[in-house]
Amino acid sequence: MPNTYLLSVLISLFLMGCGKDSASGQEIQEVENETSSELRDVFAPDYWDDAQLIWSDEFEGTGLSDEDWIFETGSHGWGNNELQNYIENDNVEVSDGTLKIIAKKEEGGSSNYSSTRLNSRESFRYGKIEIRAKLPDHRGNGLWPALWMLGSNIENVGWPACGEIDIMEYVSYDPNTVHFSIHSTANNHVNGTQITSGPIDLNTIEEEFHIYGLLWTDRYLKFYIDDPENVQLNFIRPSPTTAENWPFNKPFYFLMNIAVGGTWGGLEGVDNDIFPAVMEVDFVRVYQVQ
């Protein structure tokens, strides 16, 4: 009888250990399951050769697709002391095969500037992601355009726990440069611990279209310009993996916007001669290995 009781206690303790329900514990298990089920080597040189296009917007026609994009509006500073009022419709144009996002000097709400912030309705997990865009002509300080992604669970867990992937960021007081960054609970700009490329020289960023690309698997995030061989930031999944340092195993959605001023974009003030300012986007494409 005592032996039977001891055995029961040991089994109970074992089951309690297996049933750990902390966020970090669940996250680690999920990532391990994904890794064990991966059938191909994501580090293989030819891994992305067979990637197939699964979603895109080529911005043909004369209007923005409300089946693909929604407007996010408001003039509350967006957590960065930004100055613009994001509004619907008036600050976007689709023509000649590109989307134009336009920042203007005009009053509205509590702001002296207007702009647009677009969110994709679709979310994606992993893939080769490419956005071809041209940044606004350089006429002065104060612009902060971005092409980026947020975790779709942001409403439930908040930022930075949802994760953020900055496929392209630019501030006009530092022309001819581009930045790539990622943010998580463990690494974010609020704490000064973000993972970033720092400024990358790109002398034609305001004059020509460039592809801003991301290779995203369960093992890494690689950011590139124009060609996947031209990697500018390579972030390997940390070990040990936790929810705090790797929220990138869940779906993310796209955001495209031009901010005005703010804690970064407005570091050297806002020159009102820069308006109207236009960022053009030729396409957004998502490829995945099937």
C-alpha positions as a LaTeX table, in Angstrom:
\begin{tabular}{lrrr}
\hline
Residue & $x$ (\AA) & $y$ (\AA) & $z$ (\AA) \\
\hline
Met1 & 0.00 & 0.00 & 0.00 \\
Pro2 & 2.71 & 2.60 & 0.86 \\
Asn3 & 4.48 & 1.80 & $-2.42$ \\
Thr4 & 1.23 & 2.33 & $-4.32$ \\
Tyr5 & 0.71 & 5.68 & $-2.62$ \\
Leu6 & 4.27 & 6.80 & $-3.38$ \\
Leu7 & 3.83 & 5.83 & $-7.01$ \\
Ser8 & 0.62 & 7.86 & $-7.22$ \\
Val9 & 2.36 & 10.93 & $-5.80$ \\
Leu10 & 5.23 & 10.65 & $-8.30$ \\
Ile11 & 2.81 & 10.32 & $-11.22$ \\
Ser12 & 0.87 & 13.38 & $-10.04$ \\
Leu13 & 4.02 & 15.45 & $-9.75$ \\
Phe14 & 5.08 & 14.38 & $-13.25$ \\
Leu15 & 1.72 & 15.35 & $-14.73$ \\
Met16 & 1.78 & 18.72 & $-12.97$ \\
Gly17 & 5.19 & 19.40 & $-14.50$ \\
Cys18 & 3.96 & 18.48 & $-17.97$ \\
Gly19 & 0.95 & 20.73 & $-17.53$ \\
Lys20 & 2.91 & 23.95 & $-17.03$ \\
Asp21 & 0.74 & 26.76 & $-18.33$ \\
Ser22 & 2.93 & 29.86 & $-18.15$ \\
Ala23 & 3.07 & 31.95 & $-21.31$ \\
Ser24 & 6.77 & 31.35 & $-21.77$ \\
Gly25 & 6.43 & 27.61 & $-21.27$ \\
Gln26 & 3.67 & 27.34 & $-23.85$ \\
Glu27 & 5.64 & 29.45 & $-26.31$ \\
Ile28 & 8.74 & 27.29 & $-26.03$ \\
Gln29 & 6.71 & 24.13 & $-26.61$ \\
Glu30 & 4.97 & 25.61 & $-29.63$ \\
Val31 & 8.25 & 26.66 & $-31.22$ \\
Glu32 & 9.79 & 23.25 & $-30.55$ \\
Asn33 & 6.81 & 21.54 & $-32.18$ \\
Glu34 & 7.15 & 23.74 & $-35.25$ \\
Thr35 & 10.83 & 23.05 & $-35.53$ \\
Ser36 & 10.39 & 19.31 & $-35.25$ \\
Ser37 & 7.72 & 19.35 & $-37.95$ \\
Glu38 & 9.82 & 21.39 & $-40.39$ \\
Leu39 & 10.54 & 19.02 & $-43.27$ \\
Arg40 & 13.13 & 21.16 & $-45.07$ \\
Asp41 & 16.28 & 22.91 & $-43.98$ \\
Val42 & 15.41 & 26.61 & $-43.87$ \\
Phe43 & 19.14 & 27.43 & $-43.96$ \\
Ala44 & 19.68 & 25.54 & $-47.23$ \\
Pro45 & 20.84 & 27.82 & $-50.09$ \\
Asp46 & 17.96 & 26.67 & $-52.29$ \\
Tyr47 & 15.23 & 26.80 & $-49.62$ \\
Trp48 & 13.44 & 29.82 & $-51.12$ \\
Asp49 & 13.78 & 28.68 & $-54.75$ \\
Asp50 & 10.40 & 26.94 & $-54.71$ \\
Ala51 & 8.51 & 29.68 & $-52.87$ \\
Gln52 & 5.14 & 30.34 & $-54.46$ \\
Leu53 & 3.19 & 33.59 & $-54.54$ \\
Ile54 & 0.19 & 33.24 & $-52.18$ \\
Trp55 & $-1.00$ & 36.85 & $-51.88$ \\
Ser56 & $-0.28$ & 40.21 & $-53.46$ \\
Asp57 & $-1.61$ & 43.63 & $-54.27$ \\
Glu58 & $-0.21$ & 45.11 & $-57.49$ \\
Phe59 & $-2.24$ & 48.33 & $-57.16$ \\
Glu60 & $-3.68$ & 48.19 & $-60.63$ \\
Gly61 & $-6.81$ & 50.14 & $-61.52$ \\
Thr62 & $-7.98$ & 53.38 & $-59.97$ \\
Gly63 & $-8.95$ & 52.52 & $-56.41$ \\
Leu64 & $-7.71$ & 50.89 & $-53.24$ \\
Ser65 & $-9.18$ & 47.43 & $-52.57$ \\
Asp66 & $-11.34$ & 47.52 & $-49.43$ \\
Glu67 & $-11.19$ & 43.73 & $-49.48$ \\
Asp68 & $-7.44$ & 43.92 & $-48.83$ \\
Trp69 & $-6.92$ & 47.10 & $-46.79$ \\
Ile70 & $-8.53$ & 49.06 & $-43.99$ \\
Phe71 & $-7.81$ & 52.56 & $-42.73$ \\
Glu72 & $-6.61$ & 53.16 & $-39.19$ \\
Thr73 & $-7.51$ & 56.71 & $-38.17$ \\
Gly74 & $-6.84$ & 59.22 & $-35.42$ \\
Ser75 & $-4.63$ & 62.06 & $-34.18$ \\
His76 & $-3.65$ & 60.87 & $-30.70$ \\
Gly77 & 0.12 & 60.69 & $-31.28$ \\
Trp78 & 0.26 & 56.92 & $-31.79$ \\
Gly79 & 2.56 & 56.36 & $-28.82$ \\
Asn80 & 5.38 & 58.34 & $-30.46$ \\
Asn81 & 4.16 & 61.96 & $-30.13$ \\
Glu82 & 3.40 & 61.99 & $-33.86$ \\
Leu83 & 1.72 & 65.11 & $-35.25$ \\
Gln84 & $-0.46$ & 63.81 & $-38.08$ \\
Asn85 & $-4.15$ & 63.03 & $-38.20$ \\
Tyr86 & $-4.66$ & 59.73 & $-40.03$ \\
Ile87 & $-7.81$ & 59.94 & $-42.14$ \\
Glu88 & $-9.67$ & 57.78 & $-44.67$ \\
Asn89 & $-9.62$ & 58.05 & $-48.46$ \\
Asp90 & $-8.47$ & 61.65 & $-49.04$ \\
Asn91 & $-4.76$ & 60.90 & $-48.60$ \\
Val92 & $-4.48$ & 57.86 & $-50.86$ \\
Glu93 & $-4.50$ & 57.47 & $-54.62$ \\
Val94 & $-4.14$ & 54.46 & $-56.89$ \\
Ser95 & $-2.99$ & 55.37 & $-60.39$ \\
Asp96 & $-0.48$ & 54.32 & $-63.04$ \\
Gly97 & 0.12 & 51.03 & $-61.25$ \\
Thr98 & 1.12 & 52.39 & $-57.85$ \\
Leu99 & $-0.42$ & 53.28 & $-54.51$ \\
Lys100 & 0.30 & 56.83 & $-53.35$ \\
Ile101 & 0.21 & 57.58 & $-49.63$ \\
Ile102 & 0.16 & 61.36 & $-49.16$ \\
Ala103 & 1.01 & 63.51 & $-46.16$ \\
Lys104 & $-0.40$ & 67.05 & $-46.27$ \\
Lys105 & $-0.17$ & 70.31 & $-44.36$ \\
Glu106 & $-3.80$ & 70.76 & $-43.39$ \\
Glu107 & $-5.74$ & 71.08 & $-40.15$ \\
Gly108 & $-8.01$ & 68.32 & $-38.92$ \\
Gly109 & $-8.93$ & 66.98 & $-35.52$ \\
Ser110 & $-6.25$ & 68.22 & $-33.15$ \\
Ser111 & $-3.55$ & 68.18 & $-35.83$ \\
Asn112 & $-2.04$ & 70.52 & $-38.40$ \\
Tyr113 & $-1.12$ & 67.62 & $-40.70$ \\
Ser114 & $-3.00$ & 64.77 & $-42.37$ \\
Ser115 & $-1.81$ & 61.42 & $-43.66$ \\
Thr116 & $-2.87$ & 57.79 & $-44.10$ \\
Arg117 & $-2.19$ & 54.55 & $-42.24$ \\
Leu118 & $-3.25$ & 51.36 & $-44.02$ \\
Asn119 & $-3.55$ & 47.90 & $-42.44$ \\
Ser120 & $-3.92$ & 44.69 & $-44.42$ \\
Arg121 & $-6.95$ & 42.55 & $-43.68$ \\
Glu122 & $-4.92$ & 39.39 & $-44.27$ \\
Ser123 & $-2.35$ & 38.08 & $-41.82$ \\
Phe124 & 0.60 & 35.81 & $-42.61$ \\
Arg125 & 2.99 & 33.54 & $-40.78$ \\
Tyr126 & 6.40 & 33.03 & $-42.41$ \\
Gly127 & 7.35 & 33.67 & $-46.01$ \\
Lys128 & 9.36 & 35.71 & $-48.44$ \\
Ile129 & 7.87 & 39.18 & $-48.30$ \\
Glu130 & 8.62 & 41.96 & $-50.77$ \\
Ile131 & 7.39 & 45.54 & $-50.92$ \\
Arg132 & 8.58 & 47.69 & $-53.82$ \\
Ala133 & 8.40 & 51.37 & $-52.97$ \\
Lys134 & 9.81 & 54.83 & $-53.54$ \\
Leu135 & 10.18 & 57.24 & $-50.63$ \\
Pro136 & 9.04 & 60.89 & $-50.74$ \\
Asp137 & 11.24 & 63.38 & $-52.56$ \\
His138 & 13.66 & 64.89 & $-50.07$ \\
Arg139 & 12.70 & 68.49 & $-49.31$ \\
Gly140 & 13.40 & 68.74 & $-45.58$ \\
Asn141 & 12.94 & 67.34 & $-42.10$ \\
Gly142 & 9.91 & 65.82 & $-40.41$ \\
Leu143 & 8.75 & 62.76 & $-42.38$ \\
Trp144 & 8.71 & 59.22 & $-40.96$ \\
Pro145 & 7.42 & 56.75 & $-43.59$ \\
Ala146 & 7.29 & 53.04 & $-42.75$ \\
Leu147 & 6.44 & 49.64 & $-44.23$ \\
Trp148 & 6.01 & 47.20 & $-41.37$ \\
Met149 & 4.11 & 44.37 & $-39.65$ \\
Leu150 & 2.45 & 43.78 & $-36.28$ \\
Gly151 & 1.38 & 40.58 & $-34.59$ \\
Ser152 & $-2.32$ & 39.94 & $-35.15$ \\
Asn153 & $-2.79$ & 39.23 & $-31.45$ \\
Ile154 & $-2.04$ & 42.85 & $-30.52$ \\
Glu155 & $-5.57$ & 43.42 & $-29.22$ \\
Asn156 & $-5.11$ & 40.60 & $-26.72$ \\
Val157 & $-1.50$ & 40.99 & $-25.60$ \\
Gly158 & $-0.64$ & 44.58 & $-26.53$ \\
Trp159 & 2.62 & 46.01 & $-27.83$ \\
Pro160 & 5.48 & 44.98 & $-27.71$ \\
Ala161 & 4.36 & 41.47 & $-26.70$ \\
Cys162 & 2.65 & 41.07 & $-30.10$ \\
Gly163 & 5.95 & 41.70 & $-31.89$ \\
Glu164 & 6.81 & 44.23 & $-34.58$ \\
Ile165 & 8.73 & 43.74 & $-37.84$ \\
Asp166 & 9.92 & 46.93 & $-39.54$ \\
Ile167 & 10.55 & 46.02 & $-43.17$ \\
Met168 & 11.48 & 49.62 & $-43.98$ \\
Glu169 & 11.75 & 52.77 & $-41.88$ \\
Tyr170 & 13.03 & 56.16 & $-42.97$ \\
Val171 & 13.36 & 59.60 & $-41.38$ \\
Ser172 & 13.79 & 62.54 & $-43.72$ \\
Tyr173 & 16.27 & 64.42 & $-41.52$ \\
Asp174 & 18.67 & 61.58 & $-42.37$ \\
Pro175 & 18.30 & 61.29 & $-46.16$ \\
Asn176 & 19.73 & 58.51 & $-48.33$ \\
Thr177 & 19.44 & 55.93 & $-45.54$ \\
Val178 & 17.03 & 53.15 & $-44.58$ \\
His179 & 16.52 & 51.17 & $-41.35$ \\
Phe180 & 15.35 & 47.63 & $-40.54$ \\
Ser181 & 14.29 & 46.70 & $-36.99$ \\
Ile182 & 12.38 & 44.20 & $-34.88$ \\
His183 & 10.67 & 44.74 & $-31.54$ \\
Ser184 & 9.52 & 42.34 & $-28.84$ \\
Thr185 & 9.08 & 42.39 & $-25.07$ \\
Ala186 & 12.77 & 41.54 & $-24.69$ \\
Asn187 & 13.96 & 43.93 & $-27.40$ \\
Asn188 & 12.20 & 47.23 & $-28.11$ \\
His189 & 12.96 & 50.91 & $-28.64$ \\
Val190 & 11.20 & 52.02 & $-25.45$ \\
Asn191 & 13.92 & 50.26 & $-23.47$ \\
Gly192 & 16.63 & 51.02 & $-26.05$ \\
Thr193 & 17.09 & 47.29 & $-26.69$ \\
Gln194 & 15.58 & 46.95 & $-30.16$ \\
Ile195 & 17.31 & 44.77 & $-32.75$ \\
Thr196 & 18.19 & 47.08 & $-35.64$ \\
Ser197 & 20.37 & 47.39 & $-38.68$ \\
Gly198 & 21.09 & 51.02 & $-37.92$ \\
Pro199 & 21.24 & 53.39 & $-40.89$ \\
Ile200 & 21.97 & 51.64 & $-44.20$ \\
Asp201 & 23.20 & 53.84 & $-47.05$ \\
Leu202 & 20.84 & 53.88 & $-50.04$ \\
Asn203 & 21.60 & 56.94 & $-52.11$ \\
Thr204 & 18.62 & 56.58 & $-54.47$ \\
Ile205 & 15.98 & 55.88 & $-51.83$ \\
Glu206 & 14.07 & 59.11 & $-52.59$ \\
Glu207 & 14.52 & 58.97 & $-56.38$ \\
Glu208 & 14.00 & 55.32 & $-57.32$ \\
Phe209 & 11.89 & 52.30 & $-56.44$ \\
His210 & 13.56 & 49.62 & $-54.35$ \\
Ile211 & 12.41 & 46.25 & $-53.03$ \\
Tyr212 & 12.39 & 46.00 & $-49.25$ \\
Gly213 & 12.38 & 42.30 & $-48.48$ \\
Leu214 & 12.04 & 39.90 & $-45.58$ \\
Leu215 & 12.85 & 36.18 & $-45.36$ \\
Trp216 & 10.91 & 34.86 & $-42.36$ \\
Thr217 & 10.97 & 31.30 & $-41.03$ \\
Asp218 & 10.63 & 29.66 & $-37.62$ \\
Arg219 & 14.41 & 30.05 & $-37.27$ \\
Tyr220 & 15.25 & 33.56 & $-38.53$ \\
Leu221 & 14.27 & 36.98 & $-39.84$ \\
Lys222 & 16.47 & 38.27 & $-42.68$ \\
Phe223 & 15.99 & 41.75 & $-44.15$ \\
Tyr224 & 17.29 & 42.69 & $-47.59$ \\
Ile225 & 17.28 & 45.38 & $-50.25$ \\
Asp226 & 16.39 & 44.52 & $-53.87$ \\
Asp227 & 17.89 & 40.99 & $-53.82$ \\
Pro228 & 17.69 & 38.21 & $-51.19$ \\
Glu229 & 21.48 & 37.97 & $-51.39$ \\
Asn230 & 21.75 & 41.57 & $-50.20$ \\
Val231 & 20.89 & 40.88 & $-46.52$ \\
Gln232 & 21.24 & 43.88 & $-44.22$ \\
Leu233 & 19.96 & 42.43 & $-40.93$ \\
Asn234 & 19.98 & 38.76 & $-39.90$ \\
Phe235 & 18.22 & 37.88 & $-36.64$ \\
Ile236 & 18.46 & 34.23 & $-35.60$ \\
Arg237 & 15.83 & 32.90 & $-33.20$ \\
Pro238 & 17.27 & 33.17 & $-29.68$ \\
Ser239 & 18.00 & 30.13 & $-27.56$ \\
Pro240 & 16.42 & 29.52 & $-25.18$ \\
Thr241 & 13.30 & 30.70 & $-26.99$ \\
Thr242 & 10.58 & 32.48 & $-25.02$ \\
Ala243 & 7.45 & 34.48 & $-25.71$ \\
Glu244 & 9.40 & 37.57 & $-24.72$ \\
Asn245 & 12.24 & 37.20 & $-27.25$ \\
Trp246 & 10.48 & 35.41 & $-30.13$ \\
Pro247 & 6.83 & 36.38 & $-30.73$ \\
Phe248 & 7.44 & 35.78 & $-34.45$ \\
Asn249 & 5.82 & 32.34 & $-34.65$ \\
Lys250 & 2.30 & 33.74 & $-35.06$ \\
Pro251 & 0.45 & 35.61 & $-37.85$ \\
Phe252 & 1.36 & 39.23 & $-38.61$ \\
Tyr253 & $-0.41$ & 41.85 & $-40.75$ \\
Phe254 & 0.99 & 44.68 & $-42.90$ \\
Leu255 & 0.96 & 48.41 & $-42.14$ \\
Met256 & 1.96 & 51.25 & $-44.50$ \\
Asn257 & 2.00 & 54.89 & $-43.45$ \\
Ile258 & 3.70 & 58.27 & $-43.42$ \\
Ala259 & 4.02 & 59.77 & $-39.95$ \\
Val260 & 4.87 & 63.43 & $-39.38$ \\
Gly261 & 7.21 & 64.48 & $-36.58$ \\
Gly262 & 7.30 & 62.23 & $-33.53$ \\
Thr263 & 10.00 & 61.05 & $-31.17$ \\
Trp264 & 12.18 & 59.91 & $-34.06$ \\
Gly265 & 10.86 & 61.54 & $-37.22$ \\
Gly266 & 10.66 & 64.95 & $-35.54$ \\
Leu267 & 14.03 & 64.95 & $-33.78$ \\
Glu268 & 15.14 & 67.88 & $-35.95$ \\
Gly269 & 11.75 & 69.54 & $-36.33$ \\
Val270 & 9.25 & 69.62 & $-39.19$ \\
Asp271 & 9.87 & 71.71 & $-42.29$ \\
Asn272 & 6.51 & 72.74 & $-43.74$ \\
Asp273 & 8.04 & 73.02 & $-47.22$ \\
Ile274 & 8.05 & 69.20 & $-47.47$ \\
Phe275 & 4.30 & 68.98 & $-48.12$ \\
Pro276 & 2.60 & 67.40 & $-49.87$ \\
Ala277 & 4.85 & 64.35 & $-49.45$ \\
Val278 & 4.17 & 61.15 & $-51.37$ \\
Met279 & 5.34 & 57.58 & $-50.80$ \\
Glu280 & 4.63 & 55.31 & $-53.77$ \\
Val281 & 4.16 & 51.54 & $-53.41$ \\
Asp282 & 4.37 & 49.44 & $-56.57$ \\
Phe283 & 3.44 & 46.09 & $-55.00$ \\
Val284 & 3.19 & 44.01 & $-51.83$ \\
Arg285 & 3.87 & 40.28 & $-52.32$ \\
Val286 & 3.96 & 37.26 & $-50.04$ \\
Tyr287 & 5.61 & 34.00 & $-51.12$ \\
Gln288 & 5.67 & 30.76 & $-49.13$ \\
Val289 & 7.43 & 27.43 & $-49.49$ \\
Gln290 & 4.72 & 24.80 & $-49.86$ \\
\hline
\end{tabular}
